[in-house]
Amino acid sequence: MPAPLAPLFGFTLGVLLAWLARPEDGPDERPGASSWDRPTVAVALYALFVYAPVSAYFTVFAADWSFAYLVDGRAIPSALELLLVLLDAAAPVLGFLAGRRALARRSLPALAWLAALPLVAGLIPLVTLHARFGIDATYDQVQSDFGTRPLPGSPLGYAILWMDAILVAGAVFTARTLSTFDVSAVLPARPGRAAPPVLPSEPTSDEPPRFLGRPRKPR
């Protein structure tokens, strides 16, 4: 996906994962509860090993296309590319944490805005520059208007399809993993919620154990 837009889509994806990972009765904020529980770690692993590498592929190997041929990919500083990769790794986690905070406050409008604003901000340039994103070429070819070819059927087009399939498969796997977590077991008990009943332990006896088939001798 385009390099400058990947963090925006990653943030929206994190918010959607937070919505899918919500418990049935809704999470809430509790003092002393750590944000880095198992669901957050699962999202962080997806962002680190799937989302960031896929986004970095286009930043490194298709920089001209990633910036819609507006700048020469060879002139982009490596520090900027590294910053974009770090943002790609952090965006899904930040979106997931922000989404869980909105759910904790039971604010569905805030959750919707958190998901919609980055998505719209990413779709506007994608739709506006769709003609540039729809070709496979280099910066020089676009500027000179020669040698360009449509993105579908080109090597870059196949790479986009393959990488997007990896992103979707990883997101589905992460969502299924989040659904298996017992959030109530990870988070501390809510104030006002009745504690689970404690079953009484079996009474103990000082009487020595009896052996089957051997009657106990009278004292």
GROMACS .gro file of C-alpha atoms in nm, residues 107-196:
model
   90
  107SER     CA    1  -1.845   0.549   2.387
  108LEU     CA    2  -1.943   0.395   2.055
  109PRO     CA    3  -1.942   0.735   1.877
  110ALA     CA    4  -1.581   0.786   1.984
  111LEU     CA    5  -1.495   0.438   1.857
  112ALA     CA    6  -1.661   0.513   1.522
  113TRP     CA    7  -1.472   0.841   1.487
  114LEU     CA    8  -1.142   0.671   1.574
  115ALA     CA    9  -1.198   0.422   1.293
  116ALA     CA   10  -1.349   0.662   1.039
  117LEU     CA   11  -1.118   0.962   1.056
  118PRO     CA   12  -0.790   0.782   0.963
  119LEU     CA   13  -0.976   0.576   0.704
  120VAL     CA   14  -1.122   0.883   0.533
  121ALA     CA   15  -0.788   1.065   0.557
  122GLY     CA   16  -0.625   0.775   0.376
  123LEU     CA   17  -0.897   0.725   0.116
  124ILE     CA   18  -0.907   1.089   0.003
  125PRO     CA   19  -0.556   1.094  -0.152
  126LEU     CA   20  -0.598   0.736  -0.269
  127VAL     CA   21  -0.911   0.827  -0.465
  128THR     CA   22  -0.777   1.164  -0.580
  129LEU     CA   23  -0.456   1.011  -0.717
  130HIS     CA   24  -0.610   0.684  -0.835
  131ALA     CA   25  -0.483   0.744  -1.190
  132ARG     CA   26  -0.123   0.757  -1.066
  133PHE     CA   27  -0.169   0.461  -0.833
  134GLY     CA   28  -0.313   0.264  -1.123
  135ILE     CA   29   0.009   0.248  -1.329
  136ASP     CA   30   0.340   0.067  -1.293
  137ALA     CA   31   0.632   0.286  -1.390
  138THR     CA   32   0.922   0.487  -1.255
  139TYR     CA   33   0.932   0.851  -1.158
  140ASP     CA   34   1.120   0.942  -1.476
  141GLN     CA   35   0.874   0.754  -1.696
  142VAL     CA   36   0.575   0.930  -1.543
  143GLN     CA   37   0.738   1.270  -1.574
  144SER     CA   38   0.829   1.203  -1.940
  145ASP     CA   39   0.500   1.023  -2.011
  146PHE     CA   40   0.649   0.713  -2.171
  147GLY     CA   41   0.687   0.348  -2.085
  148THR     CA   42   0.403   0.337  -1.833
  149ARG     CA   43   0.174   0.037  -1.815
  150PRO     CA   44  -0.146  -0.043  -1.626
  151LEU     CA   45  -0.104  -0.179  -1.276
  152PRO     CA   46  -0.327  -0.488  -1.330
  153GLY     CA   47  -0.117  -0.765  -1.479
  154SER     CA   48   0.215  -0.598  -1.401
  155PRO     CA   49   0.473  -0.736  -1.156
  156LEU     CA   50   0.387  -0.458  -0.912
  157GLY     CA   51   0.018  -0.540  -0.944
  158TYR     CA   52   0.080  -0.905  -0.859
  159ALA     CA   53   0.297  -0.797  -0.565
  160ILE     CA   54   0.014  -0.578  -0.434
  161LEU     CA   55  -0.235  -0.865  -0.461
  162TRP     CA   56   0.002  -1.104  -0.284
  163MET     CA   57   0.090  -0.862  -0.005
  164ASP     CA   58  -0.273  -0.760   0.050
  165ALA     CA   59  -0.367  -1.127   0.077
  166ILE     CA   60  -0.101  -1.168   0.347
  167LEU     CA   61  -0.237  -0.864   0.532
  168VAL     CA   62  -0.594  -0.995   0.523
  169ALA     CA   63  -0.494  -1.348   0.624
  170GLY     CA   64  -0.287  -1.214   0.914
  171ALA     CA   65  -0.570  -0.986   1.028
  172VAL     CA   66  -0.822  -1.271   1.017
  173PHE     CA   67  -0.587  -1.498   1.211
  174THR     CA   68  -0.526  -1.224   1.469
  175ALA     CA   69  -0.900  -1.160   1.506
  176ARG     CA   70  -0.965  -1.531   1.558
  177THR     CA   71  -0.686  -1.543   1.813
  178LEU     CA   72  -0.832  -1.247   2.000
  179SER     CA   73  -1.170  -1.417   2.014
  180THR     CA   74  -1.017  -1.714   2.198
  181PHE     CA   75  -0.880  -1.503   2.482
  182ASP     CA   76  -1.077  -1.492   2.806
  183VAL     CA   77  -1.055  -1.121   2.874
  184SER     CA   78  -1.221  -1.155   3.213
  185ALA     CA   79  -0.938  -1.385   3.319
  186VAL     CA   80  -0.676  -1.135   3.206
  187LEU     CA   81  -0.827  -0.823   3.361
  188PRO     CA   82  -0.889  -0.774   3.733
  189ALA     CA   83  -1.239  -0.788   3.874
  190ARG     CA   84  -1.459  -0.486   3.829
  191PRO     CA   85  -1.564  -0.281   4.129
  192GLY     CA   86  -1.914  -0.380   4.235
  193ARG     CA   87  -1.903  -0.716   4.061
  194ALA     CA   88  -1.968  -1.009   4.292
  195ALA     CA   89  -1.671  -1.234   4.338
  196PRO     CA   90  -1.712  -1.591   4.215
   0.00000   0.00000   0.00000
